[in-house]
Short mmCIF file of C-alpha atoms and ligand atoms in Angstrom, two decimals:
data_model
loop_
_atom_site.label_atom_id
_atom_site.label_comp_id
_atom_site.label_asym_id
_atom_site.label_seq_id
_atom_site.Cartn_x
_atom_site.Cartn_y
_atom_site.Cartn_z
CA MET A 1 52.99 -22.94 23.16
CA ARG A 2 50.63 -25.30 24.96
CA PRO A 3 51.92 -26.48 28.31
CA ARG A 4 52.89 -30.13 28.07
CA VAL A 5 51.63 -32.34 30.88
CA LEU A 6 53.03 -35.79 31.65
CA VAL A 7 50.23 -38.02 32.99
CA VAL A 8 51.51 -41.02 34.96
CA GLU A 9 48.66 -43.42 35.71
CA ASP A 10 48.56 -47.21 35.51
CA ASP A 11 44.78 -47.49 35.12
CA HIS A 12 44.34 -47.58 31.37
CA GLY A 13 40.79 -46.20 31.36
CA LEU A 14 41.58 -43.35 33.72
CA ARG A 15 44.73 -42.51 31.75
CA ASP A 16 42.65 -42.13 28.58
CA VAL A 17 40.06 -39.99 30.33
CA LEU A 18 42.77 -37.75 31.77
CA SER A 19 44.56 -37.41 28.42
CA ARG A 20 41.42 -36.56 26.51
CA GLY A 21 40.17 -34.18 29.17
CA LEU A 22 43.44 -32.31 29.57
CA ARG A 23 43.73 -31.95 25.79
CA GLU A 24 40.26 -30.41 25.75
CA GLU A 25 41.53 -28.04 28.43
CA HIS A 26 44.29 -26.93 26.03
CA PHE A 27 47.22 -28.92 27.32
CA ASP A 28 49.52 -31.13 25.29
CA VAL A 29 49.61 -34.54 26.95
CA VAL A 30 52.18 -37.31 27.10
CA THR A 31 51.50 -40.42 29.17
CA ALA A 32 53.30 -43.12 31.11
CA ALA A 33 51.84 -46.22 32.79
CA ASP A 34 54.47 -46.68 35.49
CA GLY A 35 57.43 -45.11 37.26
CA ALA A 36 60.02 -46.30 34.76
CA GLY A 37 57.96 -44.89 31.91
CA ALA A 38 57.62 -41.58 33.76
CA LEU A 39 61.38 -41.23 34.10
CA ARG A 40 61.84 -41.98 30.39
CA ALA A 41 59.10 -39.53 29.35
CA ALA A 42 60.54 -36.76 31.53
CA ASP A 43 63.66 -36.73 29.35
CA ALA A 44 61.70 -34.57 26.93
CA ARG A 45 60.19 -31.18 27.79
CA VAL A 46 57.52 -31.54 30.45
CA ASP A 47 55.88 -28.44 31.94
CA ALA A 48 53.86 -30.25 34.61
CA VAL A 49 53.38 -33.80 35.89
CA VAL A 50 50.17 -35.48 37.07
CA LEU A 51 51.43 -38.42 39.07
CA ASP A 52 49.42 -41.30 40.53
CA ILE A 53 50.80 -42.37 43.90
CA GLY A 54 49.76 -46.03 43.53
CA LEU A 55 51.83 -47.28 40.59
CA PRO A 56 52.62 -50.96 39.89
CA ASP A 57 56.41 -50.67 39.96
CA ALA A 58 56.96 -47.87 42.46
CA ASP A 59 55.34 -45.46 44.90
CA GLY A 60 54.52 -42.23 43.08
CA ARG A 61 56.31 -40.27 45.81
CA ASP A 62 59.53 -42.15 45.09
CA VAL A 63 59.02 -41.50 41.37
CA CYS A 64 58.64 -37.80 42.17
CA GLN A 65 61.90 -37.81 44.12
CA ALA A 66 63.65 -39.59 41.26
CA LEU A 67 62.26 -37.03 38.79
CA ARG A 68 63.51 -34.19 41.00
CA ALA A 69 66.89 -35.87 41.36
CA SER A 70 67.14 -36.11 37.59
CA GLY A 71 66.62 -32.34 37.36
CA LEU A 72 62.87 -31.95 36.79
CA ARG A 73 61.72 -28.57 38.11
CA SER A 74 58.17 -28.59 36.74
CA PRO A 75 55.27 -28.79 39.20
CA VAL A 76 53.95 -32.20 40.22
CA VAL A 77 50.30 -32.83 41.14
CA PHE A 78 49.76 -36.15 42.91
CA LEU A 79 46.69 -38.32 42.46
CA THR A 80 45.75 -40.69 45.20
CA ALA A 81 42.98 -43.12 45.99
CA HIS A 82 42.26 -41.67 49.40
CA ASP A 83 42.34 -38.21 50.84
CA ASN A 84 44.65 -39.05 53.66
CA LEU A 85 46.60 -36.41 55.57
CA THR A 86 49.67 -38.61 55.93
CA ASP A 87 49.74 -39.20 52.17
CA ARG A 88 49.36 -35.51 51.56
CA LEU A 89 52.20 -34.49 53.87
CA SER A 90 54.53 -37.15 52.54
CA GLY A 91 53.58 -36.10 49.01
CA PHE A 92 54.71 -32.56 49.67
CA SER A 93 57.93 -33.69 51.32
CA ALA A 94 58.61 -35.85 48.26
CA GLY A 95 58.66 -32.70 46.13
CA GLY A 96 55.02 -32.54 45.03
CA ASP A 97 53.24 -29.21 44.53
CA ASP A 98 49.64 -30.26 44.95
CA TYR A 99 47.45 -33.19 45.72
CA LEU A 100 44.11 -34.46 44.45
CA ALA A 101 42.09 -37.38 45.83
CA LYS A 102 40.20 -39.71 43.48
CA PRO A 103 37.49 -39.39 42.40
CA PHE A 104 37.85 -35.84 41.14
CA HIS A 105 36.42 -33.70 38.38
CA LEU A 106 38.64 -33.13 35.40
CA VAL A 107 38.06 -29.39 35.47
CA GLU A 108 39.44 -29.36 39.00
CA LEU A 109 42.55 -31.24 37.94
CA ALA A 110 43.04 -28.82 35.03
CA ALA A 111 42.63 -25.87 37.42
CA ARG A 112 45.16 -27.37 39.85
CA VAL A 113 47.67 -27.90 37.06
CA ARG A 114 47.21 -24.32 35.84
CA ALA A 115 47.57 -22.96 39.37
CA ALA A 116 50.72 -25.02 39.90
CA LEU A 117 52.15 -23.72 36.61
CA ARG A 118 51.42 -20.15 37.67
CA ARG A 119 52.89 -20.60 41.14
CA THR A 120 56.06 -22.12 39.84
CA GLY A 121 56.44 -19.54 37.09
CA GLN A 122 56.39 -22.17 34.35
CA GLU A 123 53.74 -20.17 32.54
CA THR A 124 55.36 -17.96 29.95
CA ALA A 125 52.81 -15.51 28.66
CA VAL A 126 53.70 -13.31 25.71
CA GLU A 127 52.76 -9.69 26.45
CA SER A 128 52.78 -6.54 24.40
CA ASP A 129 51.15 -3.19 25.36
CA GLY A 130 47.85 -4.32 26.87
CA LEU A 131 47.78 -7.56 24.88
CA ARG A 132 48.62 -10.84 26.50
CA LEU A 133 48.72 -14.35 25.09
CA ASP A 134 47.81 -16.83 27.77
CA PRO A 135 49.51 -20.17 27.01
CA VAL A 136 47.52 -22.03 29.66
CA ARG A 137 44.00 -20.92 28.76
CA HIS A 138 45.07 -20.55 25.16
CA HIS A 139 43.50 -17.23 24.45
CA LEU A 140 44.39 -13.63 23.77
CA GLU A 141 43.59 -11.06 26.42
CA VAL A 142 42.97 -7.53 25.28
CA ARG A 143 43.21 -5.32 28.38
CA GLY A 144 42.04 -8.30 30.44
CA ALA A 145 39.15 -9.36 28.17
CA PRO A 146 39.61 -12.84 26.64
CA VAL A 147 39.48 -13.39 22.87
CA ALA A 148 39.22 -17.06 21.84
CA LEU A 149 41.79 -18.29 19.33
CA THR A 150 42.17 -21.59 17.54
CA PRO A 151 45.48 -23.37 18.28
CA THR A 152 46.86 -22.37 14.87
CA GLU A 153 45.80 -18.74 15.28
CA PHE A 154 47.38 -18.78 18.72
CA ARG A 155 50.73 -20.07 17.42
CA LEU A 156 50.78 -17.59 14.54
CA LEU A 157 50.00 -14.63 16.78
CA ALA A 158 52.59 -15.78 19.32
CA ALA A 159 55.23 -15.81 16.59
CA LEU A 160 54.25 -12.30 15.47
CA MET A 161 53.99 -10.89 19.01
CA ALA A 162 57.34 -12.34 19.96
CA GLU A 163 58.95 -9.87 17.56
CA PRO A 164 56.89 -6.67 17.68
CA GLY A 165 57.79 -4.22 14.94
CA ALA A 166 60.01 -6.73 13.14
CA VAL A 167 59.15 -8.41 9.87
CA VAL A 168 58.40 -12.09 10.39
CA ARG A 169 58.93 -14.07 7.21
CA ARG A 170 56.19 -16.23 5.76
CA ARG A 171 58.41 -19.26 6.14
CA SER A 172 58.80 -18.60 9.88
CA LEU A 173 55.06 -18.26 10.28
CA LEU A 174 54.43 -21.52 8.43
CA ARG A 175 56.93 -23.22 10.73
CA ALA A 176 55.31 -21.69 13.81
CA GLY A 177 51.76 -22.46 12.82
CA TRP A 178 51.86 -25.99 11.44
CA PRO A 179 53.64 -29.27 12.14
CA GLU A 180 56.79 -30.03 10.22
CA GLY A 181 56.12 -31.40 6.74
CA ALA A 182 52.55 -30.07 6.61
CA GLN A 183 51.52 -28.88 3.16
CA VAL A 184 50.17 -25.38 3.72
CA SER A 185 49.50 -23.01 0.85
CA ASP A 186 50.23 -19.28 1.00
CA ASN A 187 46.52 -18.81 0.56
CA THR A 188 45.80 -20.76 3.76
CA LEU A 189 48.28 -18.65 5.71
CA ASP A 190 46.63 -15.50 4.34
CA GLN A 191 43.22 -16.75 5.45
CA TYR A 192 44.48 -17.35 8.99
CA LEU A 193 46.08 -13.93 9.13
CA ALA A 194 42.87 -12.33 7.85
CA ARG A 195 40.96 -14.01 10.69
CA LEU A 196 43.52 -12.83 13.23
CA ARG A 197 43.30 -9.28 11.92
CA ARG A 198 39.53 -9.41 12.26
CA LYS A 199 39.77 -10.67 15.83
CA LEU A 200 42.29 -7.97 16.75
CA ARG A 201 40.02 -5.34 15.20
CA ASP A 202 36.79 -6.67 16.76
CA ALA A 203 38.44 -6.64 20.18
CA ASP A 204 39.51 -3.00 19.71
CA SER A 205 43.07 -4.04 20.35
CA GLY A 206 44.48 -1.04 18.48
CA ARG A 207 47.07 -3.42 17.01
CA GLU A 208 47.54 -4.59 13.46
CA ILE A 209 49.23 -7.24 11.39
CA ASN A 210 50.81 -5.44 8.45
CA THR A 211 51.79 -7.13 5.21
CA VAL A 212 55.32 -6.38 4.04
CA ARG A 213 55.01 -7.31 0.41
CA GLY A 214 57.30 -10.07 -0.77
CA VAL A 215 58.81 -10.54 2.68
CA GLY A 216 56.33 -11.35 5.42
CA TYR A 217 54.28 -9.76 8.16
CA ARG A 218 54.77 -7.30 10.98
CA PHE A 219 52.89 -6.99 14.25
CA ALA A 220 52.47 -3.28 14.91
CA1 LIG B 301 47.08 -46.58 40.44
#
């Protein structure tokens, strides 16, 4: 459910800072150190790209054009060493969606990425009668008021909300909530669902997670 951002930056230290910071801002992050690596990484699902213009093997703008040519439709936010109008204009004509000059604050980069995701409709919120799961900010909104969720709670609720009124089997919830191969007891799942129920109740959501004995759970 988290948007996955590809960070393309040759400066090792900056790449680490960006990865850590964006993860704290609730993004999944994959990285590449050059243009060739970016093209390889973009084979997998990428919801947004943060792309340094000054890369060792290519100009970031050319990398962006190559990504577009290979079918990438996700938004691209360029990073550059100088806030230069020519760079900015050529960045947009190369298929970029936004532009940020170094040095910048990480919160600003995260905000730009979110805005680009919204503009390009990459954000896929799950909504149900006044409730909305925001995959970018990673929280539940109850009639516009945010309710913080842990990543696991978020994934479990998303799985339940995706099928309102239907019974979601325990096995499906375990698959949705935890990585493949994780050893999760029924008791752990129950504890997570109890916490979700409490959060739904405390937020006056008017919605419930019902237990269907021997089968699974239903979001009602
Ligand atoms: Ca660079």
